[in-house]
mmCIF file of C-alpha atoms in Angstrom:
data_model
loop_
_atom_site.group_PDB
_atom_site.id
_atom_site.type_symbol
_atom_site.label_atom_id
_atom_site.label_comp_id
_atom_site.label_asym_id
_atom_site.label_seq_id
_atom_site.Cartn_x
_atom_site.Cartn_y
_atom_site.Cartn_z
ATOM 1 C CA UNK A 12 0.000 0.000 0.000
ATOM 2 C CA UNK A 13 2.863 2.689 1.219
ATOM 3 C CA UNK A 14 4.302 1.575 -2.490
ATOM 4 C CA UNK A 15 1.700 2.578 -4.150
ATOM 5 C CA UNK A 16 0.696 5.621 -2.126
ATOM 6 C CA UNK A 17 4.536 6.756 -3.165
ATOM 7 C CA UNK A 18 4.309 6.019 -7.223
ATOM 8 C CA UNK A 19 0.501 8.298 -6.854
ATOM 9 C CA UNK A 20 2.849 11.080 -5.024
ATOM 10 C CA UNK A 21 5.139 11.071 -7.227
ATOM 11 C CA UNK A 22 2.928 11.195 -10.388
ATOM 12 C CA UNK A 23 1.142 14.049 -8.797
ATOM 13 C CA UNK A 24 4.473 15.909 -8.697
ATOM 14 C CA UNK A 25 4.990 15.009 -12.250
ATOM 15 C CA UNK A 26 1.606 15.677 -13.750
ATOM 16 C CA UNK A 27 2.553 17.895 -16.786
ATOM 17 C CA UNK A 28 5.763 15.216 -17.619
ATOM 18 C CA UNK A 29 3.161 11.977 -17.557
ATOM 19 C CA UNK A 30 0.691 14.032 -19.657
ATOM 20 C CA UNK A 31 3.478 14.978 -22.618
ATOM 21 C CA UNK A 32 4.496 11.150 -22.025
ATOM 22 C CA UNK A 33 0.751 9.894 -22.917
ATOM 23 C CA UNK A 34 0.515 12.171 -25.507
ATOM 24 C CA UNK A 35 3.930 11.040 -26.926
ATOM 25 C CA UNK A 36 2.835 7.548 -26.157
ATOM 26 C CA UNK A 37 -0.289 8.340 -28.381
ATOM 27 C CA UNK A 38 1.087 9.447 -31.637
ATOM 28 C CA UNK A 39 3.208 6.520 -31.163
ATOM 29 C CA UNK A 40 0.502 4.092 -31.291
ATOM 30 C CA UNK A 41 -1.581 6.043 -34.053
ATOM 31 C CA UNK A 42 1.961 5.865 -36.166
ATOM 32 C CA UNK A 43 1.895 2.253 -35.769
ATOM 33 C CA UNK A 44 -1.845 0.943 -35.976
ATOM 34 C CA UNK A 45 -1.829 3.952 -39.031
ATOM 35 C CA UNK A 46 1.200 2.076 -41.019
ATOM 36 C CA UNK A 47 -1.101 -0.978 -40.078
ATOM 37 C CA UNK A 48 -4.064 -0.149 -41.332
ATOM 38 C CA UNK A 49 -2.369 1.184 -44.558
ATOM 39 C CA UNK A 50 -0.500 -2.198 -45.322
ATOM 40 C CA UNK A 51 -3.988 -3.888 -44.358
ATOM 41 C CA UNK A 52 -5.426 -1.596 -47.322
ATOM 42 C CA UNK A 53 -3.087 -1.474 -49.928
ATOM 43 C CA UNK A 54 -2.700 -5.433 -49.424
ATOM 44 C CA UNK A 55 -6.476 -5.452 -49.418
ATOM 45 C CA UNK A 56 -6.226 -8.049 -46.140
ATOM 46 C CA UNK A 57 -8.776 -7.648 -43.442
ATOM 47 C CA UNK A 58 -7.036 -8.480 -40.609
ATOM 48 C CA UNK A 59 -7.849 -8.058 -36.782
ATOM 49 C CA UNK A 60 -7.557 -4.853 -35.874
ATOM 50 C CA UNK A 61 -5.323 -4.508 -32.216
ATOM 51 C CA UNK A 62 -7.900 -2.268 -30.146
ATOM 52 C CA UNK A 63 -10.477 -2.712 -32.577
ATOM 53 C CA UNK A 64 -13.800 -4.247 -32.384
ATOM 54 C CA UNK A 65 -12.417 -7.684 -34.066
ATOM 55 C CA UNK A 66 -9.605 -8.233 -31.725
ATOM 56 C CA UNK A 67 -10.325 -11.751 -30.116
ATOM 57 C CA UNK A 68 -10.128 -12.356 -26.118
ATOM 58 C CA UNK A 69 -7.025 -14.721 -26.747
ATOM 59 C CA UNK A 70 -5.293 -11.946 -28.863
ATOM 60 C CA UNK A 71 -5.618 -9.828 -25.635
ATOM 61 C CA UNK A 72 -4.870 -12.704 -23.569
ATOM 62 C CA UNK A 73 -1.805 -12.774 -26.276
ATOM 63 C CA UNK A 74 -0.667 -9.867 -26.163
ATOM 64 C CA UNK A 75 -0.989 -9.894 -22.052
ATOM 65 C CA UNK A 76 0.981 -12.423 -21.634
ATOM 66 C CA UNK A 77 4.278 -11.043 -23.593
ATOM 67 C CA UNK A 78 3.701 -8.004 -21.449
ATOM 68 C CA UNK A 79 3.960 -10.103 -18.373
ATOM 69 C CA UNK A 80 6.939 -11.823 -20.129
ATOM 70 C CA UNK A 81 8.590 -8.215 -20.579
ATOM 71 C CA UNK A 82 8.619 -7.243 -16.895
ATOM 72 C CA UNK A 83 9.938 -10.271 -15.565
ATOM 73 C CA UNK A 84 12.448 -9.893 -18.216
ATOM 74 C CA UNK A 85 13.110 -6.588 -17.222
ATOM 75 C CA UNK A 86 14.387 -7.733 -13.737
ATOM 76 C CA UNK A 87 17.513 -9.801 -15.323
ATOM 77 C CA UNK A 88 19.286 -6.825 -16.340
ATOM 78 C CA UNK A 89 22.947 -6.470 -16.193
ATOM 79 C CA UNK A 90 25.967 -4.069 -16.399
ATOM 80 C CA UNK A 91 28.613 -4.228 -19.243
ATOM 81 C CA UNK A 92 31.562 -2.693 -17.241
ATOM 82 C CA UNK A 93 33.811 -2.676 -20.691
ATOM 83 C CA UNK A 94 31.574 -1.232 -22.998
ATOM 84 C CA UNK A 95 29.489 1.917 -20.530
ATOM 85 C CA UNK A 96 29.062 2.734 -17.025
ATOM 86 C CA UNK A 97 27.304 0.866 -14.321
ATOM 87 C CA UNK A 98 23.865 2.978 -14.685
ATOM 88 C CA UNK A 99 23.285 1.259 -18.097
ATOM 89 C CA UNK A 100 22.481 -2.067 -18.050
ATOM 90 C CA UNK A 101 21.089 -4.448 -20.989
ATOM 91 C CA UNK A 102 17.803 -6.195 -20.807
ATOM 92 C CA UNK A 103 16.015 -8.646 -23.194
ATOM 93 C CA UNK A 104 12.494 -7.718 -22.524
ATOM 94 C CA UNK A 105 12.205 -6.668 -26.057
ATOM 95 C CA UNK A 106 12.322 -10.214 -26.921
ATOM 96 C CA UNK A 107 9.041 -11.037 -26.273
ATOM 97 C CA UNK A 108 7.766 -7.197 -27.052
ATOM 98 C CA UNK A 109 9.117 -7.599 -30.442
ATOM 99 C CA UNK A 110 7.674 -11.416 -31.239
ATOM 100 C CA UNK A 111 3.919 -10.096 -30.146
ATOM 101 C CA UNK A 112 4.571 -7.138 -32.614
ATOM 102 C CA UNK A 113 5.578 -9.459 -35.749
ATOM 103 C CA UNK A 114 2.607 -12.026 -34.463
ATOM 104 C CA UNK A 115 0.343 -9.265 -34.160
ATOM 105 C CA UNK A 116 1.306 -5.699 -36.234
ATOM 106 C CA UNK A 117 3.355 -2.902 -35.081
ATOM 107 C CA UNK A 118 0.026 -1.526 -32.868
ATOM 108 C CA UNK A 119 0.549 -4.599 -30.826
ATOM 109 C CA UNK A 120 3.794 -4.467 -30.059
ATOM 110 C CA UNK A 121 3.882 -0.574 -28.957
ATOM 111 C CA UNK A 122 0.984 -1.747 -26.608
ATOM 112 C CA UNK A 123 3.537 -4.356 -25.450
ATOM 113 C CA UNK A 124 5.886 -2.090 -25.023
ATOM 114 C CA UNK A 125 3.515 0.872 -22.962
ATOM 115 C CA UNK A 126 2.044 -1.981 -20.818
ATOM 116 C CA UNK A 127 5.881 -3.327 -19.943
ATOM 117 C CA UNK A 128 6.766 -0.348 -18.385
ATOM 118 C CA UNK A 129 3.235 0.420 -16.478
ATOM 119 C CA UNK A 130 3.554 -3.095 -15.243
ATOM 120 C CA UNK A 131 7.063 -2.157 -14.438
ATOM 121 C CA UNK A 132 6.435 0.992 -12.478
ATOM 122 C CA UNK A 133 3.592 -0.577 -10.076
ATOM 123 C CA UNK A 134 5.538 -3.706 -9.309
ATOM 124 C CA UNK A 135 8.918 -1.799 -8.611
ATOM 125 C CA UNK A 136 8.475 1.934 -8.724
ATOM 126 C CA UNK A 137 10.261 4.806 -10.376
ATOM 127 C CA UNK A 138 14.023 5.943 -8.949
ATOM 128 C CA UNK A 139 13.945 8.308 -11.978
ATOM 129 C CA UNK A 140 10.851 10.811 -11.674
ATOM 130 C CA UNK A 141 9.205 8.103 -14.392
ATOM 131 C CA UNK A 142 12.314 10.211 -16.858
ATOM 132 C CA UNK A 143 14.061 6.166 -17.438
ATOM 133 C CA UNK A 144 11.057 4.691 -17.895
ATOM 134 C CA UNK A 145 9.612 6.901 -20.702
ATOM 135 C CA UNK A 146 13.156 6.716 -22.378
ATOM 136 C CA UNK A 147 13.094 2.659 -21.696
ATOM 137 C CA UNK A 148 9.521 3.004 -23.595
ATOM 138 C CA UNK A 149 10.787 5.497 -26.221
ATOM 139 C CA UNK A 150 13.914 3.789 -27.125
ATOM 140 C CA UNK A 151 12.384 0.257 -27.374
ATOM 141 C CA UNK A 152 9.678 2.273 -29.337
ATOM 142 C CA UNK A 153 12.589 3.307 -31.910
ATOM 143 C CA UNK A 154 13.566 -0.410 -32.297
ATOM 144 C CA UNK A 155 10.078 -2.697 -32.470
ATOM 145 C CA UNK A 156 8.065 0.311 -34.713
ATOM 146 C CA UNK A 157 10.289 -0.058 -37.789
ATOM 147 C CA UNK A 158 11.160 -3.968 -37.296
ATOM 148 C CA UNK A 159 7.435 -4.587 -37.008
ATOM 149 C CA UNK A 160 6.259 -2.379 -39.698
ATOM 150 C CA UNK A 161 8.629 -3.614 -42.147
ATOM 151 C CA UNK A 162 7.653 -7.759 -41.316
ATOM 152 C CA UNK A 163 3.929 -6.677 -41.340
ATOM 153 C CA UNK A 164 4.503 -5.134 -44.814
ATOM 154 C CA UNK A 165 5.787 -8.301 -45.959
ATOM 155 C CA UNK A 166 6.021 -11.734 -43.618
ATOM 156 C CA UNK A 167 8.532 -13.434 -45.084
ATOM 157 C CA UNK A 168 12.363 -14.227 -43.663
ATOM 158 C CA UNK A 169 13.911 -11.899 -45.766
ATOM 159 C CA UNK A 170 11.472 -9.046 -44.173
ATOM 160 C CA UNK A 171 11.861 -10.304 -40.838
ATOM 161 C CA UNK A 172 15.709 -9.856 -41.091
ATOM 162 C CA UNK A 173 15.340 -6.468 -42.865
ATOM 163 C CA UNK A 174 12.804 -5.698 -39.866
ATOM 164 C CA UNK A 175 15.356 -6.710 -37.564
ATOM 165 C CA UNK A 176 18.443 -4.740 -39.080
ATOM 166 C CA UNK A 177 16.620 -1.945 -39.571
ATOM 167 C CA UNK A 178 15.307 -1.697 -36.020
ATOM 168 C CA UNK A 179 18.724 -2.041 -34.760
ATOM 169 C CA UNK A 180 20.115 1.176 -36.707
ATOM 170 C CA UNK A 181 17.066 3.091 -35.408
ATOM 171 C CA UNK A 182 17.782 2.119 -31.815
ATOM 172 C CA UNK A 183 21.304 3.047 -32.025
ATOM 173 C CA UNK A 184 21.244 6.074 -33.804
ATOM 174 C CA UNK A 185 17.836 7.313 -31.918
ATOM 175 C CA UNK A 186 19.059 6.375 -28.633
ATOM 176 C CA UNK A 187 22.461 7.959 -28.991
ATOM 177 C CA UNK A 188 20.680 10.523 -29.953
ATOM 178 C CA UNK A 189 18.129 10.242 -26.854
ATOM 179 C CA UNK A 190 20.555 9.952 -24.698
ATOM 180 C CA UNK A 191 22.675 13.119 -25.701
ATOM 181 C CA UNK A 192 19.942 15.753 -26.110
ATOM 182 C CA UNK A 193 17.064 14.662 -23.495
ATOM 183 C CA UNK A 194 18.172 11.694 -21.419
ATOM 184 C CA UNK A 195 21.801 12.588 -19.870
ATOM 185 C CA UNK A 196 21.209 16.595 -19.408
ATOM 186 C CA UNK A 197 17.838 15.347 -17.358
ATOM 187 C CA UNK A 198 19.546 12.880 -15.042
ATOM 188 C CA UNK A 199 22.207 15.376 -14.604
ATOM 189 C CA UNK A 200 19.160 17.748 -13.651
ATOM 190 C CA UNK A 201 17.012 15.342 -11.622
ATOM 191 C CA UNK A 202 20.591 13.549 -9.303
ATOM 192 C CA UNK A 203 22.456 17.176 -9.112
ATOM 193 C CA UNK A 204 24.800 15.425 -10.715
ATOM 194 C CA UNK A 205 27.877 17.139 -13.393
ATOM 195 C CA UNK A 206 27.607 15.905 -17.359
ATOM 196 C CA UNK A 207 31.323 16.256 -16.578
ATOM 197 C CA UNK A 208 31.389 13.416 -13.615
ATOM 198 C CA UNK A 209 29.152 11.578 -16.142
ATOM 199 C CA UNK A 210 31.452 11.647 -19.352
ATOM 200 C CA UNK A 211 34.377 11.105 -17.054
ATOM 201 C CA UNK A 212 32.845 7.517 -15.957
ATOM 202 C CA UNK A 213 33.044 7.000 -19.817
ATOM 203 C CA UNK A 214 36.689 8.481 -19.864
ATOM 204 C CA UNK A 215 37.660 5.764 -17.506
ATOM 205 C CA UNK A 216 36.844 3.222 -20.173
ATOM 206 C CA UNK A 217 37.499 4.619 -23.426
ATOM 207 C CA UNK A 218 40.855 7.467 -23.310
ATOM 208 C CA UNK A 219 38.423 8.924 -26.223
ATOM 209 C CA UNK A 220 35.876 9.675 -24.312
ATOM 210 C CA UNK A 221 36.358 13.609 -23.524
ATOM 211 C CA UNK A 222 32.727 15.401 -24.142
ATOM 212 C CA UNK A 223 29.124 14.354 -24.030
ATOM 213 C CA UNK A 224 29.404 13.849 -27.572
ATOM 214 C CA UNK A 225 32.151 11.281 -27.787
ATOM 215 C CA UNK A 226 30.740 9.885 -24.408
ATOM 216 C CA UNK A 227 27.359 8.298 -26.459
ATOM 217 C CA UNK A 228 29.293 7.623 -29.544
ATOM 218 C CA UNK A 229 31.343 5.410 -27.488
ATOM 219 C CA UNK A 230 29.356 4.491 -24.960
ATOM 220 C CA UNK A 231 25.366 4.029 -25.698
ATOM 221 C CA UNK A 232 25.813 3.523 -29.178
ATOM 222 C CA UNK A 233 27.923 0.552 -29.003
ATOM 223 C CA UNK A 234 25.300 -0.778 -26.234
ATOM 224 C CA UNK A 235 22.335 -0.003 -28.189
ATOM 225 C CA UNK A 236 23.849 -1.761 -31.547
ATOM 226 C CA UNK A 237 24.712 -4.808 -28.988
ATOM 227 C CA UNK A 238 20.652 -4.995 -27.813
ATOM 228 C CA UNK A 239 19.355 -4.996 -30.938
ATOM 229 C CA UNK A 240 21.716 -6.922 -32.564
ATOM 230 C CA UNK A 241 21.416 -9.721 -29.718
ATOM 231 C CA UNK A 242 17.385 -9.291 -29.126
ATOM 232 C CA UNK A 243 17.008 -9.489 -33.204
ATOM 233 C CA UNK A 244 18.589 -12.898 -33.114
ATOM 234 C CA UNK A 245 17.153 -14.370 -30.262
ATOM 235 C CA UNK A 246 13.295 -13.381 -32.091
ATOM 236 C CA UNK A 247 14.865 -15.031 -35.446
ATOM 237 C CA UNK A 248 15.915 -18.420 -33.893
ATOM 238 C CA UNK A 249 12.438 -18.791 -31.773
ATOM 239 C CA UNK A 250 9.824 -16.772 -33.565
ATOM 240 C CA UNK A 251 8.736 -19.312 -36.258
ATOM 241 C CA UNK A 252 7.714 -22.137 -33.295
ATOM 242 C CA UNK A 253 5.383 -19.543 -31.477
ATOM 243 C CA UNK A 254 4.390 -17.830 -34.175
ATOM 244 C CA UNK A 255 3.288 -20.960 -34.990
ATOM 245 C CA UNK A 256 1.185 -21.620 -31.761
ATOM 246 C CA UNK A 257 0.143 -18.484 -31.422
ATOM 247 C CA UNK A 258 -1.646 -18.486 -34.822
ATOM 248 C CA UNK A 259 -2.970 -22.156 -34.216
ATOM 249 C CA UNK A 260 -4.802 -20.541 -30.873
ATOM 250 C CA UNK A 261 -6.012 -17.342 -32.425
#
Protein backbone atom coordinates (compact mmCIF):
# COMPACT_ATOMS: atom_id res chain seq x y z
CA UNK A 1 0.00 0.00 0.00
CA UNK A 2 2.86 2.69 1.22
CA UNK A 3 4.30 1.57 -2.49
CA UNK A 4 1.70 2.58 -4.15
CA UNK A 5 0.70 5.62 -2.13
CA UNK A 6 4.54 6.76 -3.17
CA UNK A 7 4.31 6.02 -7.22
CA UNK A 8 0.50 8.30 -6.85
CA UNK A 9 2.85 11.08 -5.02
CA UNK A 10 5.14 11.07 -7.23
CA UNK A 11 2.93 11.20 -10.39
CA UNK A 12 1.14 14.05 -8.80
CA UNK A 13 4.47 15.91 -8.70
CA UNK A 14 4.99 15.01 -12.25
CA UNK A 15 1.61 15.68 -13.75
CA UNK A 16 2.55 17.90 -16.79
CA UNK A 17 5.76 15.22 -17.62
CA UNK A 18 3.16 11.98 -17.56
CA UNK A 19 0.69 14.03 -19.66
CA UNK A 20 3.48 14.98 -22.62
CA UNK A 21 4.50 11.15 -22.02
CA UNK A 22 0.75 9.89 -22.92
CA UNK A 23 0.51 12.17 -25.51
CA UNK A 24 3.93 11.04 -26.93
CA UNK A 25 2.84 7.55 -26.16
CA UNK A 26 -0.29 8.34 -28.38
CA UNK A 27 1.09 9.45 -31.64
CA UNK A 28 3.21 6.52 -31.16
CA UNK A 29 0.50 4.09 -31.29
CA UNK A 30 -1.58 6.04 -34.05
CA UNK A 31 1.96 5.87 -36.17
CA UNK A 32 1.90 2.25 -35.77
CA UNK A 33 -1.85 0.94 -35.98
CA UNK A 34 -1.83 3.95 -39.03
CA UNK A 35 1.20 2.08 -41.02
CA UNK A 36 -1.10 -0.98 -40.08
CA UNK A 37 -4.06 -0.15 -41.33
CA UNK A 38 -2.37 1.18 -44.56
CA UNK A 39 -0.50 -2.20 -45.32
CA UNK A 40 -3.99 -3.89 -44.36
CA UNK A 41 -5.43 -1.60 -47.32
CA UNK A 42 -3.09 -1.47 -49.93
CA UNK A 43 -2.70 -5.43 -49.42
CA UNK A 44 -6.48 -5.45 -49.42
CA UNK A 45 -6.23 -8.05 -46.14
CA UNK A 46 -8.78 -7.65 -43.44
CA UNK A 47 -7.04 -8.48 -40.61
CA UNK A 48 -7.85 -8.06 -36.78
CA UNK A 49 -7.56 -4.85 -35.87
CA UNK A 50 -5.32 -4.51 -32.22
CA UNK A 51 -7.90 -2.27 -30.15
CA UNK A 52 -10.48 -2.71 -32.58
CA UNK A 53 -13.80 -4.25 -32.38
CA UNK A 54 -12.42 -7.68 -34.07
CA UNK A 55 -9.60 -8.23 -31.72
CA UNK A 56 -10.33 -11.75 -30.12
CA UNK A 57 -10.13 -12.36 -26.12
CA UNK A 58 -7.03 -14.72 -26.75
CA UNK A 59 -5.29 -11.95 -28.86
CA UNK A 60 -5.62 -9.83 -25.64
CA UNK A 61 -4.87 -12.70 -23.57
CA UNK A 62 -1.81 -12.77 -26.28
CA UNK A 63 -0.67 -9.87 -26.16
CA UNK A 64 -0.99 -9.89 -22.05
CA UNK A 65 0.98 -12.42 -21.63
CA UNK A 66 4.28 -11.04 -23.59
CA UNK A 67 3.70 -8.00 -21.45
CA UNK A 68 3.96 -10.10 -18.37
CA UNK A 69 6.94 -11.82 -20.13
CA UNK A 70 8.59 -8.22 -20.58
CA UNK A 71 8.62 -7.24 -16.90
CA UNK A 72 9.94 -10.27 -15.56
CA UNK A 73 12.45 -9.89 -18.22
CA UNK A 74 13.11 -6.59 -17.22
CA UNK A 75 14.39 -7.73 -13.74
CA UNK A 76 17.51 -9.80 -15.32
CA UNK A 77 19.29 -6.83 -16.34
CA UNK A 78 22.95 -6.47 -16.19
CA UNK A 79 25.97 -4.07 -16.40
CA UNK A 80 28.61 -4.23 -19.24
CA UNK A 81 31.56 -2.69 -17.24
CA UNK A 82 33.81 -2.68 -20.69
CA UNK A 83 31.57 -1.23 -23.00
CA UNK A 84 29.49 1.92 -20.53
CA UNK A 85 29.06 2.73 -17.03
CA UNK A 86 27.30 0.87 -14.32
CA UNK A 87 23.86 2.98 -14.68
CA UNK A 88 23.28 1.26 -18.10
CA UNK A 89 22.48 -2.07 -18.05
CA UNK A 90 21.09 -4.45 -20.99
CA UNK A 91 17.80 -6.20 -20.81
CA UNK A 92 16.02 -8.65 -23.19
CA UNK A 93 12.49 -7.72 -22.52
CA UNK A 94 12.20 -6.67 -26.06
CA UNK A 95 12.32 -10.21 -26.92
CA UNK A 96 9.04 -11.04 -26.27
CA UNK A 97 7.77 -7.20 -27.05
CA UNK A 98 9.12 -7.60 -30.44
CA UNK A 99 7.67 -11.42 -31.24
CA UNK A 100 3.92 -10.10 -30.15
CA UNK A 101 4.57 -7.14 -32.61
CA UNK A 102 5.58 -9.46 -35.75
CA UNK A 103 2.61 -12.03 -34.46
CA UNK A 104 0.34 -9.27 -34.16
CA UNK A 105 1.31 -5.70 -36.23
CA UNK A 106 3.35 -2.90 -35.08
CA UNK A 107 0.03 -1.53 -32.87
CA UNK A 108 0.55 -4.60 -30.83
CA UNK A 109 3.79 -4.47 -30.06
CA UNK A 110 3.88 -0.57 -28.96
CA UNK A 111 0.98 -1.75 -26.61
CA UNK A 112 3.54 -4.36 -25.45
CA UNK A 113 5.89 -2.09 -25.02
CA UNK A 114 3.51 0.87 -22.96
CA UNK A 115 2.04 -1.98 -20.82
CA UNK A 116 5.88 -3.33 -19.94
CA UNK A 117 6.77 -0.35 -18.39
CA UNK A 118 3.24 0.42 -16.48
CA UNK A 119 3.55 -3.10 -15.24
CA UNK A 120 7.06 -2.16 -14.44
CA UNK A 121 6.43 0.99 -12.48
CA UNK A 122 3.59 -0.58 -10.08
CA UNK A 123 5.54 -3.71 -9.31
CA UNK A 124 8.92 -1.80 -8.61
CA UNK A 125 8.47 1.93 -8.72
CA UNK A 126 10.26 4.81 -10.38
CA UNK A 127 14.02 5.94 -8.95
CA UNK A 128 13.94 8.31 -11.98
CA UNK A 129 10.85 10.81 -11.67
CA UNK A 130 9.21 8.10 -14.39
CA UNK A 131 12.31 10.21 -16.86
CA UNK A 132 14.06 6.17 -17.44
CA UNK A 133 11.06 4.69 -17.89
CA UNK A 134 9.61 6.90 -20.70
CA UNK A 135 13.16 6.72 -22.38
CA UNK A 136 13.09 2.66 -21.70
CA UNK A 137 9.52 3.00 -23.59
CA UNK A 138 10.79 5.50 -26.22
CA UNK A 139 13.91 3.79 -27.13
CA UNK A 140 12.38 0.26 -27.37
CA UNK A 141 9.68 2.27 -29.34
CA UNK A 142 12.59 3.31 -31.91
CA UNK A 143 13.57 -0.41 -32.30
CA UNK A 144 10.08 -2.70 -32.47
CA UNK A 145 8.07 0.31 -34.71
CA UNK A 146 10.29 -0.06 -37.79
CA UNK A 147 11.16 -3.97 -37.30
CA UNK A 148 7.44 -4.59 -37.01
CA UNK A 149 6.26 -2.38 -39.70
CA UNK A 150 8.63 -3.61 -42.15
CA UNK A 151 7.65 -7.76 -41.32
CA UNK A 152 3.93 -6.68 -41.34
CA UNK A 153 4.50 -5.13 -44.81
CA UNK A 154 5.79 -8.30 -45.96
CA UNK A 155 6.02 -11.73 -43.62
CA UNK A 156 8.53 -13.43 -45.08
CA UNK A 157 12.36 -14.23 -43.66
CA UNK A 158 13.91 -11.90 -45.77
CA UNK A 159 11.47 -9.05 -44.17
CA UNK A 160 11.86 -10.30 -40.84
CA UNK A 161 15.71 -9.86 -41.09
CA UNK A 162 15.34 -6.47 -42.87
CA UNK A 163 12.80 -5.70 -39.87
CA UNK A 164 15.36 -6.71 -37.56
CA UNK A 165 18.44 -4.74 -39.08
CA UNK A 166 16.62 -1.95 -39.57
CA UNK A 167 15.31 -1.70 -36.02
CA UNK A 168 18.72 -2.04 -34.76
CA UNK A 169 20.11 1.18 -36.71
CA UNK A 170 17.07 3.09 -35.41
CA UNK A 171 17.78 2.12 -31.81
CA UNK A 172 21.30 3.05 -32.02
CA UNK A 173 21.24 6.07 -33.80
CA UNK A 174 17.84 7.31 -31.92
CA UNK A 175 19.06 6.37 -28.63
CA UNK A 176 22.46 7.96 -28.99
CA UNK A 177 20.68 10.52 -29.95
CA UNK A 178 18.13 10.24 -26.85
CA UNK A 179 20.56 9.95 -24.70
CA UNK A 180 22.68 13.12 -25.70
CA UNK A 181 19.94 15.75 -26.11
CA UNK A 182 17.06 14.66 -23.49
CA UNK A 183 18.17 11.69 -21.42
CA UNK A 184 21.80 12.59 -19.87
CA UNK A 185 21.21 16.60 -19.41
CA UNK A 186 17.84 15.35 -17.36
CA UNK A 187 19.55 12.88 -15.04
CA UNK A 188 22.21 15.38 -14.60
CA UNK A 189 19.16 17.75 -13.65
CA UNK A 190 17.01 15.34 -11.62
CA UNK A 191 20.59 13.55 -9.30
CA UNK A 192 22.46 17.18 -9.11
CA UNK A 193 24.80 15.42 -10.71
CA UNK A 194 27.88 17.14 -13.39
CA UNK A 195 27.61 15.91 -17.36
CA UNK A 196 31.32 16.26 -16.58
CA UNK A 197 31.39 13.42 -13.61
CA UNK A 198 29.15 11.58 -16.14
CA UNK A 199 31.45 11.65 -19.35
CA UNK A 200 34.38 11.10 -17.05
CA UNK A 201 32.85 7.52 -15.96
CA UNK A 202 33.04 7.00 -19.82
CA UNK A 203 36.69 8.48 -19.86
CA UNK A 204 37.66 5.76 -17.51
CA UNK A 205 36.84 3.22 -20.17
CA UNK A 206 37.50 4.62 -23.43
CA UNK A 207 40.85 7.47 -23.31
CA UNK A 208 38.42 8.92 -26.22
CA UNK A 209 35.88 9.68 -24.31
CA UNK A 210 36.36 13.61 -23.52
CA UNK A 211 32.73 15.40 -24.14
CA UNK A 212 29.12 14.35 -24.03
CA UNK A 213 29.40 13.85 -27.57
CA UNK A 214 32.15 11.28 -27.79
CA UNK A 215 30.74 9.89 -24.41
CA UNK A 216 27.36 8.30 -26.46
CA UNK A 217 29.29 7.62 -29.54
CA UNK A 218 31.34 5.41 -27.49
CA UNK A 219 29.36 4.49 -24.96
CA UNK A 220 25.37 4.03 -25.70
CA UNK A 221 25.81 3.52 -29.18
CA UNK A 222 27.92 0.55 -29.00
CA UNK A 223 25.30 -0.78 -26.23
CA UNK A 224 22.34 0.00 -28.19
CA UNK A 225 23.85 -1.76 -31.55
CA UNK A 226 24.71 -4.81 -28.99
CA UNK A 227 20.65 -4.99 -27.81
CA UNK A 228 19.36 -5.00 -30.94
CA UNK A 229 21.72 -6.92 -32.56
CA UNK A 230 21.42 -9.72 -29.72
CA UNK A 231 17.38 -9.29 -29.13
CA UNK A 232 17.01 -9.49 -33.20
CA UNK A 233 18.59 -12.90 -33.11
CA UNK A 234 17.15 -14.37 -30.26
CA UNK A 235 13.30 -13.38 -32.09
CA UNK A 236 14.86 -15.03 -35.45
CA UNK A 237 15.91 -18.42 -33.89
CA UNK A 238 12.44 -18.79 -31.77
CA UNK A 239 9.82 -16.77 -33.56
CA UNK A 240 8.74 -19.31 -36.26
CA UNK A 241 7.71 -22.14 -33.30
CA UNK A 242 5.38 -19.54 -31.48
CA UNK A 243 4.39 -17.83 -34.18
CA UNK A 244 3.29 -20.96 -34.99
CA UNK A 245 1.19 -21.62 -31.76
CA UNK A 246 0.14 -18.48 -31.42
CA UNK A 247 -1.65 -18.49 -34.82
CA UNK A 248 -2.97 -22.16 -34.22
CA UNK A 249 -4.80 -20.54 -30.87
CA UNK A 250 -6.01 -17.34 -32.43
Amino acid sequence: MQHLKLIITQAQQNIFFLLMVAGISLVIYCVSYGAQVLIDNKSNTIRCTTLGATISTRRMAAIGMFSAISVILMYFEFPLPFLAPGFYKLDFSEIPVLICGFAFGPAAGVIVELLKVILHILLKGTSTAFVGDFANFAVGCSFIVPATIVYYWKKTKNHAILGCVLGTLTITVFGTIFNALYLLPQFSKLFGLPLDQIIAQGSAIFNGVTNLTTFVIFCVAPLNLLKGLLVSIAVMIIYKPISRILHQKM
